[in-house]
PDB file of C-alpha atoms in Angstrom:
ATOM      1  CA  MET J 206     -52.490  46.095 -25.740  1.00 97.00           C
ATOM      2  CA  LYS J 207     -54.188  44.466 -28.719  1.00 97.00           C
ATOM      3  CA  ILE J 208     -55.653  46.141 -31.805  1.00 98.00           C
ATOM      4  CA  ARG J 209     -57.717  44.070 -34.181  1.00 98.00           C
ATOM      5  CA  ASP J 210     -58.968  44.911 -37.697  1.00 98.00           C
ATOM      6  CA  LEU J 211     -58.995  48.674 -37.129  1.00 98.00           C
ATOM      7  CA  ASP J 212     -60.278  50.925 -39.926  1.00 98.00           C
ATOM      8  CA  HIS J 213     -60.262  54.722 -39.904  1.00 97.00           C
ATOM      9  CA  PHE J 214     -61.613  57.250 -42.391  1.00 97.00           C
ATOM     10  CA  TYR J 215     -61.182  61.001 -42.887  1.00 93.00           C
ATOM     11  CA  GLY J 216     -64.494  61.766 -44.537  1.00 91.00           C
ATOM     12  CA  GLU J 217     -64.639  59.278 -47.392  1.00 91.00           C
ATOM     13  CA  SER J 218     -60.864  58.796 -47.460  1.00 95.00           C
ATOM     14  CA  HIS J 219     -59.889  55.397 -46.049  1.00 97.00           C
ATOM     15  CA  THR J 220     -56.727  56.115 -44.025  1.00 97.00           C
ATOM     16  CA  LEU J 221     -56.144  53.013 -41.855  1.00 98.00           C
ATOM     17  CA  TRP J 222     -56.847  49.559 -43.294  1.00 97.00           C
ATOM     18  CA  GLY J 223     -57.427  46.538 -41.082  1.00 97.00           C
ATOM     19  CA  ILE J 224     -54.720  47.368 -38.556  1.00 98.00           C
ATOM     20  CA  ASP J 225     -53.622  44.456 -36.363  1.00 97.00           C
ATOM     21  CA  LEU J 226     -51.096  45.363 -33.674  1.00 98.00           C
ATOM     22  CA  GLU J 227     -50.104  43.765 -30.392  1.00 97.00           C
ATOM     23  CA  VAL J 228     -47.805  45.289 -27.776  1.00 98.00           C
ATOM     24  CA  GLU J 229     -46.861  42.701 -25.189  1.00 97.00           C
ATOM     25  CA  LYS J 230     -46.848  43.698 -21.524  1.00 97.00           C
ATOM     26  CA  GLY J 231     -43.376  45.009 -20.634  1.00 97.00           C
ATOM     27  CA  ALA J 232     -42.332  45.525 -24.272  1.00 98.00           C
ATOM     28  CA  CYS J 233     -41.191  48.721 -25.934  1.00 98.00           C
ATOM     29  CA  MET J 234     -42.545  48.776 -29.481  1.00 98.00           C
ATOM     30  CA  CYS J 235     -41.488  51.348 -32.053  1.00 98.00           C
ATOM     31  CA  LEU J 236     -44.052  52.158 -34.739  1.00 98.00           C
ATOM     32  CA  MET J 237     -42.111  53.096 -37.870  1.00 98.00           C
ATOM     33  CA  GLY J 238     -42.717  54.230 -41.432  1.00 97.00           C
ATOM     34  CA  ARG J 239     -42.325  57.179 -43.754  1.00 96.00           C
ATOM     35  CA  ASN J 240     -44.246  60.415 -43.241  1.00 94.00           C
ATOM     36  CA  GLY J 241     -47.941  60.210 -44.007  1.00 95.00           C
ATOM     37  CA  VAL J 242     -48.444  56.453 -43.617  1.00 97.00           C
ATOM     38  CA  GLY J 243     -50.835  56.816 -40.663  1.00 97.00           C
ATOM     39  CA  LYS J 244     -48.681  56.415 -37.541  1.00 98.00           C
ATOM     40  CA  THR J 245     -49.967  59.480 -35.685  1.00 97.00           C
ATOM     41  CA  THR J 246     -53.528  58.751 -36.797  1.00 97.00           C
ATOM     42  CA  LEU J 247     -53.249  55.275 -35.297  1.00 98.00           C
ATOM     43  CA  LEU J 248     -52.035  56.670 -31.966  1.00 98.00           C
ATOM     44  CA  LYS J 249     -54.926  59.129 -31.940  1.00 97.00           C
ATOM     45  CA  CYS J 250     -57.347  56.273 -32.603  1.00 98.00           C
ATOM     46  CA  ILE J 251     -55.885  54.340 -29.677  1.00 98.00           C
ATOM     47  CA  MET J 252     -56.313  57.403 -27.456  1.00 97.00           C
ATOM     48  CA  GLY J 253     -59.887  58.026 -28.582  1.00 96.00           C
ATOM     49  CA  LEU J 254     -58.991  61.317 -30.270  1.00 96.00           C
ATOM     50  CA  GLU J 255     -60.051  59.940 -33.666  1.00 96.00           C
ATOM     51  CA  LYS J 256     -63.124  57.789 -34.187  1.00 95.00           C
ATOM     52  CA  ILE J 257     -62.638  54.442 -35.836  1.00 97.00           C
ATOM     53  CA  ARG J 258     -65.030  52.907 -38.358  1.00 95.00           C
ATOM     54  CA  ASN J 259     -64.335  49.266 -37.445  1.00 96.00           C
ATOM     55  CA  GLY J 260     -62.135  47.273 -35.124  1.00 97.00           C
ATOM     56  CA  GLU J 261     -61.277  46.742 -31.478  1.00 97.00           C
ATOM     57  CA  ILE J 262     -58.741  48.216 -29.054  1.00 97.00           C
ATOM     58  CA  HIS J 263     -58.058  46.163 -25.909  1.00 97.00           C
ATOM     59  CA  PHE J 264     -55.927  47.010 -22.883  1.00 97.00           C
ATOM     60  CA  ASN J 265     -55.940  45.215 -19.530  1.00 95.00           C
ATOM     61  CA  GLY J 266     -59.080  43.331 -20.468  1.00 94.00           C
ATOM     62  CA  ILE J 267     -61.074  46.445 -21.410  1.00 95.00           C
ATOM     63  CA  GLU J 268     -62.297  47.235 -24.928  1.00 96.00           C
ATOM     64  CA  PHE J 269     -61.851  50.960 -25.625  1.00 95.00           C
ATOM     65  CA  SER J 270     -62.946  51.528 -29.218  1.00 93.00           C
ATOM     66  CA  SER J 271     -66.283  53.136 -28.337  1.00 88.00           C
ATOM     67  CA  ARG J 272     -65.287  54.676 -24.999  1.00 92.00           C
ATOM     68  CA  ALA J 273     -64.626  58.354 -24.298  1.00 91.00           C
ATOM     69  CA  ALA J 274     -61.041  59.580 -24.694  1.00 92.00           C
ATOM     70  CA  GLU J 275     -60.646  60.583 -21.031  1.00 90.00           C
ATOM     71  CA  LEU J 276     -61.134  56.985 -19.894  1.00 92.00           C
ATOM     72  CA  ARG J 277     -57.707  56.059 -21.278  1.00 94.00           C
ATOM     73  CA  ALA J 278     -55.916  58.030 -18.574  1.00 92.00           C
ATOM     74  CA  ARG J 279     -58.189  56.637 -15.862  1.00 92.00           C
ATOM     75  CA  HIS J 280     -57.154  53.165 -16.963  1.00 94.00           C
ATOM     76  CA  LYS J 281     -53.460  54.095 -16.814  1.00 95.00           C
ATOM     77  CA  ILE J 282     -52.663  54.848 -20.443  1.00 97.00           C
ATOM     78  CA  GLY J 283     -50.315  57.861 -20.642  1.00 96.00           C
ATOM     79  CA  TYR J 284     -49.859  59.846 -23.846  1.00 96.00           C
ATOM     80  CA  VAL J 285     -47.338  62.390 -25.080  1.00 96.00           C
ATOM     81  CA  PRO J 286     -48.582  63.776 -28.415  1.00 94.00           C
ATOM     82  CA  GLN J 287     -46.448  64.986 -31.297  1.00 91.00           C
ATOM     83  CA  GLY J 288     -45.427  68.568 -30.622  1.00 86.00           C
ATOM     84  CA  ARG J 289     -45.805  68.017 -26.854  1.00 82.00           C
ATOM     85  CA  GLU J 290     -48.938  70.226 -26.513  1.00 89.00           C
ATOM     86  CA  ILE J 291     -48.077  71.586 -23.095  1.00 92.00           C
ATOM     87  CA  PHE J 292     -50.019  74.587 -21.765  1.00 94.00           C
ATOM     88  CA  SER J 293     -47.685  77.493 -22.514  1.00 94.00           C
ATOM     89  CA  GLN J 294     -49.400  79.970 -20.165  1.00 95.00           C
ATOM     90  CA  LEU J 295     -49.509  77.591 -17.201  1.00 96.00           C
ATOM     91  CA  THR J 296     -46.559  77.031 -14.905  1.00 97.00           C
ATOM     92  CA  VAL J 297     -44.587  73.813 -14.909  1.00 97.00           C
ATOM     93  CA  GLU J 298     -46.327  72.787 -11.688  1.00 96.00           C
ATOM     94  CA  GLU J 299     -49.765  73.560 -13.114  1.00 95.00           C
ATOM     95  CA  ASN J 300     -48.977  71.551 -16.255  1.00 95.00           C
ATOM     96  CA  LEU J 301     -48.009  68.579 -14.114  1.00 95.00           C
ATOM     97  CA  GLN J 302     -51.156  68.987 -12.021  1.00 95.00           C
ATOM     98  CA  THR J 303     -53.295  68.630 -15.153  1.00 92.00           C
ATOM     99  CA  GLY J 304     -51.941  65.112 -15.413  1.00 89.00           C
ATOM    100  CA  LEU J 305     -53.069  64.365 -11.848  1.00 90.00           C
ATOM    101  CA  SER J 306     -56.589  65.493 -12.669  1.00 87.00           C
ATOM    102  CA  ALA J 307     -57.031  62.459 -14.930  1.00 85.00           C
ATOM    103  CA  ARG J 308     -56.294  59.905 -12.198  1.00 88.00           C
ATOM    104  CA  ALA J 309     -59.108  57.590 -11.198  1.00 85.00           C
ATOM    105  CA  ASP J 310     -57.936  57.571  -7.562  1.00 89.00           C
ATOM    106  CA  ARG J 311     -57.982  61.406  -7.303  1.00 86.00           C
ATOM    107  CA  ILE J 312     -54.541  61.524  -5.679  1.00 90.00           C
ATOM    108  CA  LYS J 313     -53.303  65.138  -5.634  1.00 88.00           C
ATOM    109  CA  THR J 314     -49.603  64.536  -4.984  1.00 93.00           C
ATOM    110  CA  LEU J 315     -47.154  64.306  -7.871  1.00 95.00           C
ATOM    111  CA  PRO J 316     -45.229  61.003  -7.967  1.00 95.00           C
ATOM    112  CA  PRO J 317     -41.627  61.519  -6.768  1.00 96.00           C
ATOM    113  CA  LEU J 318     -40.421  59.597  -9.841  1.00 96.00           C
ATOM    114  CA  ILE J 319     -41.182  62.636 -12.041  1.00 97.00           C
ATOM    115  CA  PHE J 320     -38.575  64.784 -10.285  1.00 96.00           C
ATOM    116  CA  GLU J 321     -36.182  61.889  -9.938  1.00 96.00           C
ATOM    117  CA  LEU J 322     -36.222  61.478 -13.725  1.00 96.00           C
ATOM    118  CA  PHE J 323     -36.452  65.198 -14.539  1.00 96.00           C
ATOM    119  CA  PRO J 324     -34.730  67.183 -11.744  1.00 95.00           C
ATOM    120  CA  VAL J 325     -34.749  70.298 -13.947  1.00 94.00           C
ATOM    121  CA  LEU J 326     -38.538  70.457 -13.615  1.00 95.00           C
ATOM    122  CA  LYS J 327     -38.333  70.757  -9.840  1.00 95.00           C
ATOM    123  CA  LYS J 328     -36.160  73.854 -10.276  1.00 95.00           C
ATOM    124  CA  MET J 329     -38.651  75.398 -12.705  1.00 95.00           C
ATOM    125  CA  LEU J 330     -41.997  74.740 -11.031  1.00 96.00           C
ATOM    126  CA  SER J 331     -43.005  78.402 -11.106  1.00 96.00           C
ATOM    127  CA  ARG J 332     -41.897  79.079 -14.695  1.00 96.00           C
ATOM    128  CA  LYS J 333     -44.422  79.155 -17.499  1.00 96.00           C
ATOM    129  CA  GLY J 334     -44.319  76.186 -19.845  1.00 95.00           C
ATOM    130  CA  GLY J 335     -43.896  78.447 -22.844  1.00 93.00           C
ATOM    131  CA  ASP J 336     -40.622  79.802 -21.418  1.00 94.00           C
ATOM    132  CA  LEU J 337     -38.961  76.384 -21.428  1.00 94.00           C
ATOM    133  CA  SER J 338     -36.690  75.125 -24.194  1.00 92.00           C
ATOM    134  CA  GLY J 339     -37.953  72.448 -26.567  1.00 91.00           C
ATOM    135  CA  GLY J 340     -36.122  69.739 -24.656  1.00 91.00           C
ATOM    136  CA  GLN J 341     -37.443  70.961 -21.322  1.00 93.00           C
ATOM    137  CA  GLN J 342     -40.975  71.078 -22.727  1.00 93.00           C
ATOM    138  CA  GLN J 343     -40.609  67.464 -23.843  1.00 94.00           C
ATOM    139  CA  GLN J 344     -39.503  66.508 -20.339  1.00 94.00           C
ATOM    140  CA  LEU J 345     -42.520  68.376 -18.979  1.00 96.00           C
ATOM    141  CA  ALA J 346     -44.857  66.524 -21.356  1.00 95.00           C
ATOM    142  CA  LEU J 347     -43.340  63.213 -20.270  1.00 96.00           C
ATOM    143  CA  GLY J 348     -43.655  64.186 -16.620  1.00 96.00           C
ATOM    144  CA  ARG J 349     -47.310  65.111 -17.124  1.00 95.00           C
ATOM    145  CA  ALA J 350     -47.983  61.698 -18.707  1.00 96.00           C
ATOM    146  CA  LEU J 351     -46.209  59.975 -15.806  1.00 97.00           C
ATOM    147  CA  ALA J 352     -48.382  61.798 -13.265  1.00 96.00           C
ATOM    148  CA  ILE J 353     -51.066  59.125 -13.710  1.00 95.00           C
ATOM    149  CA  GLU J 354     -48.458  56.403 -13.038  1.00 96.00           C
ATOM    150  CA  PRO J 355     -49.314  54.690 -16.334  1.00 96.00           C
ATOM    151  CA  GLU J 356     -48.995  51.030 -17.188  1.00 97.00           C
ATOM    152  CA  LEU J 357     -48.827  51.869 -20.911  1.00 98.00           C
ATOM    153  CA  LEU J 358     -46.985  54.955 -22.188  1.00 98.00           C
ATOM    154  CA  ILE J 359     -47.619  56.146 -25.762  1.00 98.00           C
ATOM    155  CA  LEU J 360     -45.133  58.614 -27.264  1.00 98.00           C
ATOM    156  CA  ASP J 361     -45.446  60.324 -30.652  1.00 97.00           C
ATOM    157  CA  GLU J 362     -41.987  61.289 -31.951  1.00 95.00           C
ATOM    158  CA  PRO J 363     -40.454  62.152 -28.551  1.00 95.00           C
ATOM    159  CA  THR J 364     -37.162  63.314 -30.129  1.00 93.00           C
ATOM    160  CA  GLU J 365     -38.649  65.701 -32.696  1.00 91.00           C
ATOM    161  CA  GLY J 366     -37.002  69.142 -32.613  1.00 87.00           C
ATOM    162  CA  ILE J 367     -34.875  68.401 -29.549  1.00 90.00           C
ATOM    163  CA  GLN J 368     -31.170  69.031 -29.031  1.00 89.00           C
ATOM    164  CA  PRO J 369     -28.963  65.892 -29.188  1.00 90.00           C
ATOM    165  CA  ASN J 370     -27.987  65.820 -25.497  1.00 88.00           C
ATOM    166  CA  ILE J 371     -31.649  65.845 -24.428  1.00 89.00           C
ATOM    167  CA  VAL J 372     -32.454  63.166 -27.043  1.00 93.00           C
ATOM    168  CA  SER J 373     -29.886  60.935 -25.353  1.00 93.00           C
ATOM    169  CA  GLU J 374     -31.358  61.662 -21.914  1.00 93.00           C
ATOM    170  CA  ILE J 375     -34.866  60.839 -23.108  1.00 95.00           C
ATOM    171  CA  GLY J 376     -33.604  57.564 -24.539  1.00 96.00           C
ATOM    172  CA  ASP J 377     -32.036  56.682 -21.189  1.00 96.00           C
ATOM    173  CA  ILE J 378     -35.283  57.550 -19.388  1.00 96.00           C
ATOM    174  CA  ILE J 379     -37.418  55.425 -21.726  1.00 97.00           C
ATOM    175  CA  ASN J 380     -34.998  52.546 -21.190  1.00 97.00           C
ATOM    176  CA  ARG J 381     -35.258  52.937 -17.435  1.00 97.00           C
ATOM    177  CA  LEU J 382     -39.054  53.154 -17.467  1.00 97.00           C
ATOM    178  CA  ASN J 383     -39.315  50.103 -19.711  1.00 97.00           C
ATOM    179  CA  LYS J 384     -36.481  47.831 -18.650  1.00 95.00           C
ATOM    180  CA  ASP J 385     -36.100  48.701 -14.961  1.00 94.00           C
ATOM    181  CA  LEU J 386     -39.657  49.664 -14.008  1.00 95.00           C
ATOM    182  CA  GLY J 387     -41.547  47.371 -16.403  1.00 96.00           C
ATOM    183  CA  LEU J 388     -43.588  50.086 -18.103  1.00 98.00           C
ATOM    184  CA  THR J 389     -45.021  49.045 -21.477  1.00 98.00           C
ATOM    185  CA  VAL J 390     -44.166  51.601 -24.181  1.00 98.00           C
ATOM    186  CA  LEU J 391     -45.468  52.269 -27.693  1.00 98.00           C
ATOM    187  CA  LEU J 392     -43.676  55.043 -29.559  1.00 98.00           C
ATOM    188  CA  VAL J 393     -43.521  56.535 -33.015  1.00 98.00           C
ATOM    189  CA  GLU J 394     -39.957  57.403 -33.941  1.00 96.00           C
ATOM    190  CA  GLN J 395     -38.174  58.362 -37.170  1.00 91.00           C
ATOM    191  CA  LYS J 396     -34.586  58.228 -35.900  1.00 93.00           C
ATOM    192  CA  LEU J 397     -33.371  54.684 -36.455  1.00 95.00           C
ATOM    193  CA  PRO J 398     -30.430  54.793 -33.977  1.00 95.00           C
ATOM    194  CA  PHE J 399     -32.778  56.027 -31.247  1.00 96.00           C
ATOM    195  CA  ALA J 400     -35.341  53.348 -32.089  1.00 97.00           C
ATOM    196  CA  ARG J 401     -32.688  50.640 -31.889  1.00 97.00           C
ATOM    197  CA  LYS J 402     -31.529  52.031 -28.528  1.00 96.00           C
ATOM    198  CA  VAL J 403     -34.891  51.941 -26.786  1.00 97.00           C
ATOM    199  CA  ALA J 404     -37.210  49.483 -28.544  1.00 98.00           C
ATOM    200  CA  SER J 405     -37.473  45.728 -28.076  1.00 98.00           C
ATOM    201  CA  ASP J 406     -39.847  45.360 -31.025  1.00 98.00           C
ATOM    202  CA  PHE J 407     -40.844  47.188 -34.205  1.00 98.00           C
ATOM    203  CA  SER J 408     -43.906  47.494 -36.375  1.00 98.00           C
ATOM    204  CA  ILE J 409     -43.716  49.156 -39.801  1.00 98.00           C
ATOM    205  CA  MET J 410     -46.611  50.909 -41.502  1.00 98.00           C
ATOM    206  CA  GLU J 411     -47.048  51.585 -45.209  1.00 97.00           C
ATOM    207  CA  LYS J 412     -50.094  53.198 -46.856  1.00 95.00           C
ATOM    208  CA  GLY J 413     -52.258  52.914 -43.772  1.00 97.00           C
ATOM    209  CA  THR J 414     -51.573  49.299 -42.857  1.00 97.00           C
ATOM    210  CA  VAL J 415     -48.995  47.260 -40.941  1.00 98.00           C
ATOM    211  CA  VAL J 416     -46.597  45.521 -43.314  1.00 98.00           C
ATOM    212  CA  ALA J 417     -43.922  44.111 -40.994  1.00 98.00           C
ATOM    213  CA  THR J 418     -43.451  43.449 -37.307  1.00 98.00           C
ATOM    214  CA  GLY J 419     -40.940  41.643 -35.128  1.00 97.00           C
ATOM    215  CA  GLU J 420     -38.097  41.918 -32.649  1.00 98.00           C
ATOM    216  CA  MET J 421     -35.905  44.976 -33.190  1.00 97.00           C
ATOM    217  CA  SER J 422     -32.920  42.706 -33.844  1.00 96.00           C
ATOM    218  CA  LYS J 423     -34.781  41.437 -36.937  1.00 96.00           C
ATOM    219  CA  LEU J 424     -35.092  44.913 -38.516  1.00 97.00           C
ATOM    220  CA  ASN J 425     -32.820  44.292 -41.502  1.00 96.00           C
ATOM    221  CA  GLU J 426     -31.534  46.392 -44.379  1.00 96.00           C
ATOM    222  CA  ASP J 427     -34.140  45.031 -46.780  1.00 97.00           C
ATOM    223  CA  LEU J 428     -36.992  46.326 -44.592  1.00 97.00           C
ATOM    224  CA  ILE J 429     -35.179  49.627 -44.049  1.00 97.00           C
ATOM    225  CA  ASP J 430     -34.622  50.136 -47.786  1.00 96.00           C
ATOM    226  CA  ARG J 431     -38.162  49.124 -48.711  1.00 96.00           C
ATOM    227  CA  TYR J 432     -40.167  50.992 -46.085  1.00 97.00           C
ATOM    228  CA  LEU J 433     -38.059  53.530 -44.158  1.00 96.00           C
ATOM    229  CA  LYS J 434     -35.564  55.215 -46.452  1.00 91.00           C
ATOM    230  CA  VAL J 435     -36.732  58.441 -48.106  1.00 80.00           C
TER     231      VAL J 435
END
C-alpha cells in the first residue's frame, strides 16, 4: 500500500499534512505516536471513512482516494477499528457473517482459519457479542475482518483494554498471519513491547505528519524520547 501527499481537514482545521507512507507487501508496519497526532484519522482516511482533501491511496494497483468505503473490503482490505465496534445485539455467528457480506465473490462460508485461530468463538456462536469479554470481543472483531480473507489487515490499537494473556495471544496471531501466512499488516499500537514483538517496520507521526520511518530494529531511544514518551 502506498499513500502519497495526503491532506485531511476537520472543517477548517488541517489535521493531516502531506502524509507519505508505504507498507511493503508482506510487512507488518506499526504506526506510532502520542495521542492526538492523527493515527486513527489516517486509518479512517485509508478506509474511506474520512474524506481527504488531497493525495492518493494505492493498493494492489487501485487508487482508492475517491472510491466508496465499502470497496476496500471487496478489494481485500480488512479493518478492525479502535474499540472493536462489534454488533452487541447480534450473535457471534451473525457478527462473523457481516464480514462475509462484504466479499466480492459472495462466498457464504466462514473461512476455517477463523476458528483455527480463535477456537473460543466456535464455542460461542450463539452468544450475543455484547456478552463477551473485552478480549473475546477483540477476537471476534479480528475474526470478522478475516472473513473476507484479506491481503491487507489494518488494526487500530488491537490491545486496548484487553487482559494481558489475551494481548499475548493476539500478538502471536498477528505474527502467524504476517510471518507464516504472508498477510500484510498495518497497525496502530501504543505498547512498545507489543509493537516490537509483532512489527517489522515502524512509522512515527507527530502533529499530523510522518516524522520517522524505518525497520523496527532502528527504533532507538532518541526517537522514543522525542516522539513517544509522555
